[in-house]
Amino acid sequence: MEDLKINHLRELEAESIFVIREVAAQFERPALLFSGGKDSIVMFHLARKAFWPAKVPFPLLHIDTGHNFQETLDFRDYLMEKTGATCIARLVQDSIDKGRVVEEKGVNASRNVLQTVTLLDAIEDLKIDCAMGGGRRDEEKARAKERFFSHRDEFGQWDPKNQRPELWNLFNGRKLLGEHFRVFPISNWTELDVWQYIYMEEIEIPSLYYTHKRKVFCRDGMWLAWAPYIKLKDNETVVEKDVRCRTIGDITCTGVTLSTANALEDIIMEIAATRVTERGGRYDDKRSDAAMEDRKKEGYF
């Protein structure tokens, strides 16, 4: 049974490496979107394997909302120094200062949506023709519609009704001037696959994924991390709990899980037993039933 699991993970690894190499072959200026979360860390690990012993032949691109967990930023910098890779950071705050976006107000304010404009501006400015991301089909219904190679028009928009066929893993990267692609090499992985692969490959991850004490508050039945710039409702109170993150994003919308998982084996058992989806812990997805699909159509990840 153990051999079957390892074989399954090696098949997923081989498929992802094949897709990453296809990107390097078909595009002139690709980049790997990097958030410091587990999926982008696994993506970077796969990219390093794909071109070893040479360095990864494209930069990483991090869209920093300004409301990221400090642990994520510290891990990003540590990983870049350790591997010698290049990570380009673009700031949502710059987009706000330039008047490109308007910061939200109120208790549910978040910069998560604003990063779409920052990302599209970075793609245009850096002349990126392909941005690889760690999206997986099991995460959310909008992402389940995604192909490996996802075409975006000159406005950065995604049309779910006009995707190209990918028979026999033949990927069509042809595009017109101004268009680009988003490519998702780990599309066929599940959350459990990712964690088992991290365990098998002994991949380092930020401490946020392990149980730690953090100031949190409960909103609409969901535990959220607290930060000084978050406005609380009258009935909300900040308390300290033992929690960990399943998915990492902007602090204002990243749900945390009450947990005692201090090791990868514990996390794997916890994920295997849960009946709540990974993005069930993302508060920004609760804005509407089609929140993710609407953002993707506008140019989001």
PDB file of C-alpha atoms in Angstrom:
ATOM      1  CA  MET A   1       0.000   0.000   0.000  1.00  0.00           C
ATOM      2  CA  GLU A   2       2.902   2.342   0.819  1.00  0.00           C
ATOM      3  CA  ASP A   3       4.457   1.632  -2.590  1.00  0.00           C
ATOM      4  CA  LEU A   4       1.182   2.503  -4.329  1.00  0.00           C
ATOM      5  CA  LYS A   5       1.085   5.868  -2.546  1.00  0.00           C
ATOM      6  CA  ILE A   6       4.686   6.639  -3.485  1.00  0.00           C
ATOM      7  CA  ASN A   7       4.063   5.613  -7.103  1.00  0.00           C
ATOM      8  CA  HIS A   8       0.990   7.868  -7.199  1.00  0.00           C
ATOM      9  CA  LEU A   9       3.012  10.836  -5.933  1.00  0.00           C
ATOM     10  CA  ARG A  10       5.844  10.139  -8.391  1.00  0.00           C
ATOM     11  CA  GLU A  11       3.332  10.078 -11.262  1.00  0.00           C
ATOM     12  CA  LEU A  12       1.957  13.460 -10.176  1.00  0.00           C
ATOM     13  CA  GLU A  13       5.504  14.777  -9.846  1.00  0.00           C
ATOM     14  CA  ALA A  14       6.428  13.592 -13.355  1.00  0.00           C
ATOM     15  CA  GLU A  15       3.292  15.162 -14.840  1.00  0.00           C
ATOM     16  CA  SER A  16       3.976  18.512 -13.146  1.00  0.00           C
ATOM     17  CA  ILE A  17       7.633  18.539 -14.194  1.00  0.00           C
ATOM     18  CA  PHE A  18       6.546  17.814 -17.770  1.00  0.00           C
ATOM     19  CA  VAL A  19       4.177  20.810 -17.705  1.00  0.00           C
ATOM     20  CA  ILE A  20       6.854  23.101 -16.218  1.00  0.00           C
ATOM     21  CA  ARG A  21       9.317  22.062 -18.919  1.00  0.00           C
ATOM     22  CA  GLU A  22       6.648  22.699 -21.571  1.00  0.00           C
ATOM     23  CA  VAL A  23       6.305  26.224 -20.225  1.00  0.00           C
ATOM     24  CA  ALA A  24      10.061  26.787 -20.492  1.00  0.00           C
ATOM     25  CA  ALA A  25       9.985  25.446 -24.062  1.00  0.00           C
ATOM     26  CA  GLN A  26       6.943  27.375 -25.340  1.00  0.00           C
ATOM     27  CA  PHE A  27       7.247  30.781 -23.668  1.00  0.00           C
ATOM     28  CA  GLU A  28       9.912  33.470 -23.737  1.00  0.00           C
ATOM     29  CA  ARG A  29       9.326  35.226 -20.403  1.00  0.00           C
ATOM     30  CA  PRO A  30       7.575  32.916 -17.927  1.00  0.00           C
ATOM     31  CA  ALA A  31       7.382  33.486 -14.171  1.00  0.00           C
ATOM     32  CA  LEU A  32       6.265  31.421 -11.204  1.00  0.00           C
ATOM     33  CA  LEU A  33       3.698  33.079  -8.944  1.00  0.00           C
ATOM     34  CA  PHE A  34       4.930  32.676  -5.383  1.00  0.00           C
ATOM     35  CA  SER A  35       2.938  33.402  -2.229  1.00  0.00           C
ATOM     36  CA  GLY A  36       5.059  31.595   0.356  1.00  0.00           C
ATOM     37  CA  GLY A  37       2.252  29.086   0.825  1.00  0.00           C
ATOM     38  CA  LYS A  38       2.651  25.311   0.590  1.00  0.00           C
ATOM     39  CA  ASP A  39       1.418  24.996  -3.020  1.00  0.00           C
ATOM     40  CA  SER A  40       3.815  27.607  -4.405  1.00  0.00           C
ATOM     41  CA  ILE A  41       6.643  26.106  -2.325  1.00  0.00           C
ATOM     42  CA  VAL A  42       5.927  22.684  -3.847  1.00  0.00           C
ATOM     43  CA  MET A  43       5.788  24.321  -7.300  1.00  0.00           C
ATOM     44  CA  PHE A  44       9.210  25.867  -6.753  1.00  0.00           C
ATOM     45  CA  HIS A  45      10.550  22.514  -5.528  1.00  0.00           C
ATOM     46  CA  LEU A  46       9.236  20.851  -8.703  1.00  0.00           C
ATOM     47  CA  ALA A  47      10.767  23.590 -10.871  1.00  0.00           C
ATOM     48  CA  ARG A  48      14.139  23.065  -9.210  1.00  0.00           C
ATOM     49  CA  LYS A  49      13.886  19.329  -9.920  1.00  0.00           C
ATOM     50  CA  ALA A  50      12.842  19.994 -13.517  1.00  0.00           C
ATOM     51  CA  PHE A  51      16.047  21.869 -14.350  1.00  0.00           C
ATOM     52  CA  TRP A  52      18.552  20.458 -11.855  1.00  0.00           C
ATOM     53  CA  PRO A  53      21.550  20.916 -11.694  1.00  0.00           C
ATOM     54  CA  ALA A  54      20.929  24.223 -13.493  1.00  0.00           C
ATOM     55  CA  LYS A  55      19.062  27.002 -11.701  1.00  0.00           C
ATOM     56  CA  VAL A  56      15.378  27.623 -12.335  1.00  0.00           C
ATOM     57  CA  PRO A  57      15.390  29.613 -15.618  1.00  0.00           C
ATOM     58  CA  PHE A  58      12.629  32.042 -14.675  1.00  0.00           C
ATOM     59  CA  PRO A  59      11.951  34.397 -11.750  1.00  0.00           C
ATOM     60  CA  LEU A  60       9.386  34.065  -9.005  1.00  0.00           C
ATOM     61  CA  LEU A  61       6.764  36.792  -8.674  1.00  0.00           C
ATOM     62  CA  HIS A  62       5.205  37.656  -5.329  1.00  0.00           C
ATOM     63  CA  ILE A  63       2.230  40.029  -5.123  1.00  0.00           C
ATOM     64  CA  ASP A  64       2.511  41.453  -1.600  1.00  0.00           C
ATOM     65  CA  THR A  65      -0.762  42.832  -0.253  1.00  0.00           C
ATOM     66  CA  GLY A  66       1.003  44.544   2.650  1.00  0.00           C
ATOM     67  CA  HIS A  67      -1.167  42.475   4.972  1.00  0.00           C
ATOM     68  CA  ASN A  68       0.783  39.236   4.722  1.00  0.00           C
ATOM     69  CA  PHE A  69       1.868  37.114   7.656  1.00  0.00           C
ATOM     70  CA  GLN A  70       5.401  38.120   8.637  1.00  0.00           C
ATOM     71  CA  GLU A  71       6.295  34.429   8.875  1.00  0.00           C
ATOM     72  CA  THR A  72       5.492  34.087   5.168  1.00  0.00           C
ATOM     73  CA  LEU A  73       7.722  36.998   4.165  1.00  0.00           C
ATOM     74  CA  ASP A  74      10.566  35.753   6.350  1.00  0.00           C
ATOM     75  CA  PHE A  75      10.320  32.280   4.830  1.00  0.00           C
ATOM     76  CA  ARG A  76      10.267  33.723   1.291  1.00  0.00           C
ATOM     77  CA  ASP A  77      13.470  35.660   1.932  1.00  0.00           C
ATOM     78  CA  TYR A  78      15.110  32.665   3.604  1.00  0.00           C
ATOM     79  CA  LEU A  79      14.226  30.371   0.694  1.00  0.00           C
ATOM     80  CA  MET A  80      15.534  32.798  -1.914  1.00  0.00           C
ATOM     81  CA  GLU A  81      18.819  33.206  -0.041  1.00  0.00           C
ATOM     82  CA  LYS A  82      19.173  29.444   0.400  1.00  0.00           C
ATOM     83  CA  THR A  83      18.500  28.555  -3.246  1.00  0.00           C
ATOM     84  CA  GLY A  84      19.904  31.610  -5.021  1.00  0.00           C
ATOM     85  CA  ALA A  85      16.617  32.102  -6.873  1.00  0.00           C
ATOM     86  CA  THR A  86      15.218  35.476  -7.924  1.00  0.00           C
ATOM     87  CA  CYS A  87      11.919  36.677  -6.464  1.00  0.00           C
ATOM     88  CA  ILE A  88      10.336  39.895  -7.745  1.00  0.00           C
ATOM     89  CA  ALA A  89       7.925  41.495  -5.262  1.00  0.00           C
ATOM     90  CA  ARG A  90       5.209  43.900  -6.368  1.00  0.00           C
ATOM     91  CA  LEU A  91       3.200  45.785  -3.726  1.00  0.00           C
ATOM     92  CA  VAL A  92      -0.524  46.404  -3.585  1.00  0.00           C
ATOM     93  CA  GLN A  93       0.327  49.535  -1.564  1.00  0.00           C
ATOM     94  CA  ASP A  94       2.016  50.964  -4.678  1.00  0.00           C
ATOM     95  CA  SER A  95      -1.186  50.380  -6.659  1.00  0.00           C
ATOM     96  CA  ILE A  96      -3.137  52.225  -3.952  1.00  0.00           C
ATOM     97  CA  ASP A  97      -0.661  55.116  -3.898  1.00  0.00           C
ATOM     98  CA  LYS A  98      -0.860  55.460  -7.704  1.00  0.00           C
ATOM     99  CA  GLY A  99      -4.667  55.509  -7.635  1.00  0.00           C
ATOM    100  CA  ARG A 100      -4.888  52.255  -9.582  1.00  0.00           C
ATOM    101  CA  VAL A 101      -7.113  50.738  -6.881  1.00  0.00           C
ATOM    102  CA  VAL A 102      -9.145  52.073  -3.976  1.00  0.00           C
ATOM    103  CA  GLU A 103      -8.696  50.498  -0.563  1.00  0.00           C
ATOM    104  CA  GLU A 104     -11.824  48.953   0.905  1.00  0.00           C
ATOM    105  CA  LYS A 105     -13.371  50.328   4.102  1.00  0.00           C
ATOM    106  CA  GLY A 106     -15.317  48.756   6.937  1.00  0.00           C
ATOM    107  CA  VAL A 107     -15.050  45.618   9.032  1.00  0.00           C
ATOM    108  CA  ASN A 108     -14.845  43.283   6.011  1.00  0.00           C
ATOM    109  CA  ALA A 109     -12.208  45.326   4.179  1.00  0.00           C
ATOM    110  CA  SER A 110      -9.511  43.255   2.485  1.00  0.00           C
ATOM    111  CA  ARG A 111      -6.724  43.870   0.001  1.00  0.00           C
ATOM    112  CA  ASN A 112      -7.072  40.392  -1.456  1.00  0.00           C
ATOM    113  CA  VAL A 113      -9.237  41.535  -4.375  1.00  0.00           C
ATOM    114  CA  LEU A 114      -6.981  44.535  -5.036  1.00  0.00           C
ATOM    115  CA  GLN A 115      -4.004  42.332  -5.862  1.00  0.00           C
ATOM    116  CA  THR A 116      -5.575  41.461  -9.248  1.00  0.00           C
ATOM    117  CA  VAL A 117      -4.671  44.915 -10.596  1.00  0.00           C
ATOM    118  CA  THR A 118      -1.167  44.730  -9.110  1.00  0.00           C
ATOM    119  CA  LEU A 119      -0.660  41.317 -10.716  1.00  0.00           C
ATOM    120  CA  LEU A 120      -1.880  42.408 -14.159  1.00  0.00           C
ATOM    121  CA  ASP A 121       0.265  45.560 -14.002  1.00  0.00           C
ATOM    122  CA  ALA A 122       3.301  43.432 -13.092  1.00  0.00           C
ATOM    123  CA  ILE A 123       2.628  41.027 -15.959  1.00  0.00           C
ATOM    124  CA  GLU A 124       2.454  43.930 -18.411  1.00  0.00           C
ATOM    125  CA  ASP A 125       5.431  45.792 -16.966  1.00  0.00           C
ATOM    126  CA  LEU A 126       7.685  42.715 -16.849  1.00  0.00           C
ATOM    127  CA  LYS A 127       6.371  41.479 -20.218  1.00  0.00           C
ATOM    128  CA  ILE A 128       5.505  38.088 -18.696  1.00  0.00           C
ATOM    129  CA  ASP A 129       3.885  35.813 -21.277  1.00  0.00           C
ATOM    130  CA  CYS A 130       3.144  32.949 -18.888  1.00  0.00           C
ATOM    131  CA  ALA A 131       2.515  33.012 -15.140  1.00  0.00           C
ATOM    132  CA  MET A 132       2.569  29.626 -13.415  1.00  0.00           C
ATOM    133  CA  GLY A 133       0.442  29.179 -10.311  1.00  0.00           C
ATOM    134  CA  GLY A 134      -0.234  26.516  -7.715  1.00  0.00           C
ATOM    135  CA  GLY A 135      -3.998  26.316  -8.264  1.00  0.00           C
ATOM    136  CA  ARG A 136      -5.528  22.843  -7.937  1.00  0.00           C
ATOM    137  CA  ARG A 137      -8.861  21.586  -9.280  1.00  0.00           C
ATOM    138  CA  ASP A 138      -9.925  20.177  -5.906  1.00  0.00           C
ATOM    139  CA  GLU A 139      -9.770  23.579  -4.185  1.00  0.00           C
ATOM    140  CA  GLU A 140     -12.885  25.270  -5.487  1.00  0.00           C
ATOM    141  CA  LYS A 141     -15.560  24.815  -8.151  1.00  0.00           C
ATOM    142  CA  ALA A 142     -14.238  27.646 -10.366  1.00  0.00           C
ATOM    143  CA  ARG A 143     -10.762  26.114 -10.365  1.00  0.00           C
ATOM    144  CA  ALA A 144     -12.227  22.713 -11.239  1.00  0.00           C
ATOM    145  CA  LYS A 145     -13.045  24.183 -14.684  1.00  0.00           C
ATOM    146  CA  GLU A 146      -9.441  25.168 -15.334  1.00  0.00           C
ATOM    147  CA  ARG A 147      -7.138  23.587 -17.918  1.00  0.00           C
ATOM    148  CA  PHE A 148      -3.383  23.192 -17.366  1.00  0.00           C
ATOM    149  CA  PHE A 149      -2.800  25.997 -19.906  1.00  0.00           C
ATOM    150  CA  SER A 150      -5.299  28.787 -19.209  1.00  0.00           C
ATOM    151  CA  HIS A 151      -5.471  31.461 -21.914  1.00  0.00           C
ATOM    152  CA  ARG A 152      -5.960  35.094 -20.859  1.00  0.00           C
ATOM    153  CA  ASP A 153      -6.962  37.846 -23.274  1.00  0.00           C
ATOM    154  CA  GLU A 154      -5.326  41.258 -23.679  1.00  0.00           C
ATOM    155  CA  PHE A 155      -7.215  42.458 -20.582  1.00  0.00           C
ATOM    156  CA  GLY A 156      -5.960  39.535 -18.502  1.00  0.00           C
ATOM    157  CA  GLN A 157      -9.431  38.009 -18.398  1.00  0.00           C
ATOM    158  CA  TRP A 158     -10.356  34.312 -18.375  1.00  0.00           C
ATOM    159  CA  ASP A 159     -13.254  32.924 -20.411  1.00  0.00           C
ATOM    160  CA  PRO A 160     -14.320  29.528 -18.987  1.00  0.00           C
ATOM    161  CA  LYS A 161     -16.453  28.823 -22.085  1.00  0.00           C
ATOM    162  CA  ASN A 162     -13.574  29.274 -24.501  1.00  0.00           C
ATOM    163  CA  GLN A 163     -10.810  26.997 -23.220  1.00  0.00           C
ATOM    164  CA  ARG A 164      -8.585  24.982 -25.502  1.00  0.00           C
ATOM    165  CA  PRO A 165      -8.689  21.175 -25.575  1.00  0.00           C
ATOM    166  CA  GLU A 166      -5.728  19.332 -24.035  1.00  0.00           C
ATOM    167  CA  LEU A 167      -5.978  15.872 -25.560  1.00  0.00           C
ATOM    168  CA  TRP A 168      -3.041  13.541 -24.897  1.00  0.00           C
ATOM    169  CA  ASN A 169      -1.324  16.274 -22.860  1.00  0.00           C
ATOM    170  CA  LEU A 170      -0.740  18.416 -25.932  1.00  0.00           C
ATOM    171  CA  PHE A 171      -0.685  22.027 -24.769  1.00  0.00           C
ATOM    172  CA  ASN A 172      -1.477  24.936 -27.069  1.00  0.00           C
ATOM    173  CA  GLY A 173       0.459  28.004 -25.957  1.00  0.00           C
ATOM    174  CA  ARG A 174      -0.222  30.122 -29.044  1.00  0.00           C
ATOM    175  CA  LYS A 175      -1.294  33.659 -28.252  1.00  0.00           C
ATOM    176  CA  LEU A 176      -1.720  37.089 -29.813  1.00  0.00           C
ATOM    177  CA  LEU A 177       0.201  40.216 -28.860  1.00  0.00           C
ATOM    178  CA  GLY A 178      -0.816  41.390 -25.399  1.00  0.00           C
ATOM    179  CA  GLU A 179      -2.292  38.050 -24.354  1.00  0.00           C
ATOM    180  CA  HIS A 180      -0.721  35.682 -21.854  1.00  0.00           C
ATOM    181  CA  PHE A 181      -1.230  32.328 -20.189  1.00  0.00           C
ATOM    182  CA  ARG A 182      -1.686  31.103 -16.648  1.00  0.00           C
ATOM    183  CA  VAL A 183      -0.396  27.560 -16.241  1.00  0.00           C
ATOM    184  CA  PHE A 184      -1.229  25.258 -13.317  1.00  0.00           C
ATOM    185  CA  PRO A 185       1.224  22.324 -13.168  1.00  0.00           C
ATOM    186  CA  ILE A 186      -0.257  20.784  -9.996  1.00  0.00           C
ATOM    187  CA  SER A 187      -3.870  20.923 -11.216  1.00  0.00           C
ATOM    188  CA  ASN A 188      -4.421  17.204 -10.651  1.00  0.00           C
ATOM    189  CA  TRP A 189      -3.055  17.163  -7.090  1.00  0.00           C
ATOM    190  CA  THR A 190      -5.275  17.136  -4.023  1.00  0.00           C
ATOM    191  CA  GLU A 191      -4.530  18.858  -0.722  1.00  0.00           C
ATOM    192  CA  LEU A 192      -3.642  15.465   0.747  1.00  0.00           C
ATOM    193  CA  ASP A 193      -1.286  14.752  -2.180  1.00  0.00           C
ATOM    194  CA  VAL A 194       0.525  18.032  -1.495  1.00  0.00           C
ATOM    195  CA  TRP A 195       1.031  17.224   2.177  1.00  0.00           C
ATOM    196  CA  GLN A 196       2.149  13.661   1.505  1.00  0.00           C
ATOM    197  CA  TYR A 197       4.616  14.955  -1.106  1.00  0.00           C
ATOM    198  CA  ILE A 198       5.987  17.538   1.348  1.00  0.00           C
ATOM    199  CA  TYR A 199       6.480  14.716   3.841  1.00  0.00           C
ATOM    200  CA  MET A 200       8.088  12.382   1.275  1.00  0.00           C
ATOM    201  CA  GLU A 201      10.440  15.047  -0.096  1.00  0.00           C
ATOM    202  CA  GLU A 202      11.159  16.619   3.309  1.00  0.00           C
ATOM    203  CA  ILE A 203      10.279  20.095   2.007  1.00  0.00           C
ATOM    204  CA  GLU A 204      10.586  23.005   4.422  1.00  0.00           C
ATOM    205  CA  ILE A 205       7.421  25.043   5.013  1.00  0.00           C
ATOM    206  CA  PRO A 206       6.572  28.137   7.094  1.00  0.00           C
ATOM    207  CA  SER A 207       5.838  27.661  10.787  1.00  0.00           C
ATOM    208  CA  LEU A 208       2.269  28.926  10.198  1.00  0.00           C
ATOM    209  CA  TYR A 209       1.263  25.457   9.032  1.00  0.00           C
ATOM    210  CA  TYR A 210       2.106  23.935  12.407  1.00  0.00           C
ATOM    211  CA  THR A 211       0.092  24.521  15.568  1.00  0.00           C
ATOM    212  CA  HIS A 212       1.099  27.699  17.365  1.00  0.00           C
ATOM    213  CA  LYS A 213      -0.483  30.245  19.676  1.00  0.00           C
ATOM    214  CA  ARG A 214      -2.012  33.244  17.914  1.00  0.00           C
ATOM    215  CA  LYS A 215      -4.470  36.032  18.628  1.00  0.00           C
ATOM    216  CA  VAL A 216      -7.678  35.215  16.764  1.00  0.00           C
ATOM    217  CA  PHE A 217     -11.351  36.155  16.660  1.00  0.00           C
ATOM    218  CA  CYS A 218     -14.477  34.369  15.455  1.00  0.00           C
ATOM    219  CA  ARG A 219     -16.542  35.845  12.618  1.00  0.00           C
ATOM    220  CA  ASP A 220     -19.565  34.103  11.108  1.00  0.00           C
ATOM    221  CA  GLY A 221     -18.451  30.794  12.610  1.00  0.00           C
ATOM    222  CA  MET A 222     -14.904  31.066  11.245  1.00  0.00           C
ATOM    223  CA  TRP A 223     -11.716  31.706  13.209  1.00  0.00           C
ATOM    224  CA  LEU A 224      -9.583  34.462  11.683  1.00  0.00           C
ATOM    225  CA  ALA A 225      -6.131  35.730  12.625  1.00  0.00           C
ATOM    226  CA  TRP A 226      -6.148  39.168  14.238  1.00  0.00           C
ATOM    227  CA  ALA A 227      -3.909  42.080  13.193  1.00  0.00           C
ATOM    228  CA  PRO A 228      -3.914  45.740  14.350  1.00  0.00           C
ATOM    229  CA  TYR A 229      -5.447  46.982  11.070  1.00  0.00           C
ATOM    230  CA  ILE A 230      -8.463  44.635  11.289  1.00  0.00           C
ATOM    231  CA  LYS A 231     -11.673  46.276  12.497  1.00  0.00           C
ATOM    232  CA  LEU A 232     -13.763  44.157  14.832  1.00  0.00           C
ATOM    233  CA  LYS A 233     -17.535  44.072  15.087  1.00  0.00           C
ATOM    234  CA  ASP A 234     -19.110  44.987  18.422  1.00  0.00           C
ATOM    235  CA  ASN A 235     -19.729  41.344  19.327  1.00  0.00           C
ATOM    236  CA  GLU A 236     -16.203  40.129  18.429  1.00  0.00           C
ATOM    237  CA  THR A 237     -13.434  39.566  20.944  1.00  0.00           C
ATOM    238  CA  VAL A 238      -9.756  38.777  20.399  1.00  0.00           C
ATOM    239  CA  VAL A 239      -8.590  35.648  22.212  1.00  0.00           C
ATOM    240  CA  GLU A 240      -5.457  33.502  22.084  1.00  0.00           C
ATOM    241  CA  LYS A 241      -5.843  29.975  20.718  1.00  0.00           C
ATOM    242  CA  ASP A 242      -3.745  27.055  19.500  1.00  0.00           C
ATOM    243  CA  VAL A 243      -4.239  27.232  15.727  1.00  0.00           C
ATOM    244  CA  ARG A 244      -2.585  26.524  12.404  1.00  0.00           C
ATOM    245  CA  CYS A 245      -3.172  27.584   8.788  1.00  0.00           C
ATOM    246  CA  ARG A 246      -4.360  25.220   6.047  1.00  0.00           C
ATOM    247  CA  THR A 247      -4.019  27.868   3.349  1.00  0.00           C
ATOM    248  CA  ILE A 248      -2.106  31.143   3.573  1.00  0.00           C
ATOM    249  CA  GLY A 249      -3.093  34.451   2.039  1.00  0.00           C
ATOM    250  CA  ASP A 250      -3.895  37.991   3.131  1.00  0.00           C
ATOM    251  CA  ILE A 251      -4.337  38.014   6.930  1.00  0.00           C
ATOM    252  CA  THR A 252      -7.722  39.733   6.622  1.00  0.00           C
ATOM    253  CA  CYS A 253      -9.284  36.719   4.901  1.00  0.00           C
ATOM    254  CA  THR A 254      -7.173  33.728   5.950  1.00  0.00           C
ATOM    255  CA  GLY A 255      -9.077  31.412   8.237  1.00  0.00           C
ATOM    256  CA  VAL A 256      -7.200  29.408  10.853  1.00  0.00           C
ATOM    257  CA  THR A 257      -7.936  25.944  12.195  1.00  0.00           C
ATOM    258  CA  LEU A 258      -8.079  24.982  15.851  1.00  0.00           C
ATOM    259  CA  SER A 259      -5.497  22.226  15.931  1.00  0.00           C
ATOM    260  CA  THR A 260      -2.859  20.327  17.880  1.00  0.00           C
ATOM    261  CA  ALA A 261      -0.928  19.171  14.773  1.00  0.00           C
ATOM    262  CA  ASN A 262       2.762  19.835  15.478  1.00  0.00           C
ATOM    263  CA  ALA A 263       4.260  17.468  12.897  1.00  0.00           C
ATOM    264  CA  LEU A 264       3.683  16.601   9.240  1.00  0.00           C
ATOM    265  CA  GLU A 265       2.311  13.181  10.182  1.00  0.00           C
ATOM    266  CA  ASP A 266      -0.312  14.887  12.382  1.00  0.00           C
ATOM    267  CA  ILE A 267      -1.252  17.336   9.617  1.00  0.00           C
ATOM    268  CA  ILE A 268      -1.676  14.485   7.109  1.00  0.00           C
ATOM    269  CA  MET A 269      -3.968  12.592   9.477  1.00  0.00           C
ATOM    270  CA  GLU A 270      -5.940  15.763  10.178  1.00  0.00           C
ATOM    271  CA  ILE A 271      -6.429  16.505   6.451  1.00  0.00           C
ATOM    272  CA  ALA A 272      -7.382  12.886   5.712  1.00  0.00           C
ATOM    273  CA  ALA A 273     -10.129  13.023   8.341  1.00  0.00           C
ATOM    274  CA  THR A 274     -11.566  16.489   7.667  1.00  0.00           C
ATOM    275  CA  ARG A 275     -14.795  17.084   5.767  1.00  0.00           C
ATOM    276  CA  VAL A 276     -14.218  20.818   5.328  1.00  0.00           C
ATOM    277  CA  THR A 277     -12.601  21.874   2.062  1.00  0.00           C
ATOM    278  CA  GLU A 278      -9.324  23.780   2.115  1.00  0.00           C
ATOM    279  CA  ARG A 279     -10.864  27.001   0.801  1.00  0.00           C
ATOM    280  CA  GLY A 280     -13.689  26.570   3.259  1.00  0.00           C
ATOM    281  CA  GLY A 281     -11.317  28.459   5.529  1.00  0.00           C
ATOM    282  CA  ARG A 282     -10.968  31.494   3.240  1.00  0.00           C
ATOM    283  CA  TYR A 283     -13.298  34.301   4.314  1.00  0.00           C
ATOM    284  CA  ASP A 284     -12.997  36.126   0.960  1.00  0.00           C
ATOM    285  CA  ASP A 285     -14.670  33.168  -0.781  1.00  0.00           C
ATOM    286  CA  LYS A 286     -17.792  33.791   1.335  1.00  0.00           C
ATOM    287  CA  ARG A 287     -18.542  37.136  -0.302  1.00  0.00           C
ATOM    288  CA  SER A 288     -20.737  35.432  -2.905  1.00  0.00           C
ATOM    289  CA  ASP A 289     -21.357  31.960  -4.332  1.00  0.00           C
ATOM    290  CA  ALA A 290     -19.327  32.907  -7.414  1.00  0.00           C
ATOM    291  CA  ALA A 291     -16.640  34.999  -5.696  1.00  0.00           C
ATOM    292  CA  MET A 292     -13.693  32.990  -7.010  1.00  0.00           C
ATOM    293  CA  GLU A 293     -15.025  32.680 -10.564  1.00  0.00           C
ATOM    294  CA  ASP A 294     -15.754  36.411 -10.747  1.00  0.00           C
ATOM    295  CA  ARG A 295     -12.198  37.232  -9.627  1.00  0.00           C
ATOM    296  CA  LYS A 296     -10.695  34.754 -12.082  1.00  0.00           C
ATOM    297  CA  LYS A 297     -12.620  36.332 -14.961  1.00  0.00           C
ATOM    298  CA  GLU A 298     -11.191  39.702 -13.951  1.00  0.00           C
ATOM    299  CA  GLY A 299      -7.615  38.409 -14.040  1.00  0.00           C
ATOM    300  CA  TYR A 300      -7.126  36.980 -10.559  1.00  0.00           C
ATOM    301  CA  PHE A 301      -4.832  33.979  -9.988  1.00  0.00           C
TER     302      PHE A 301
END
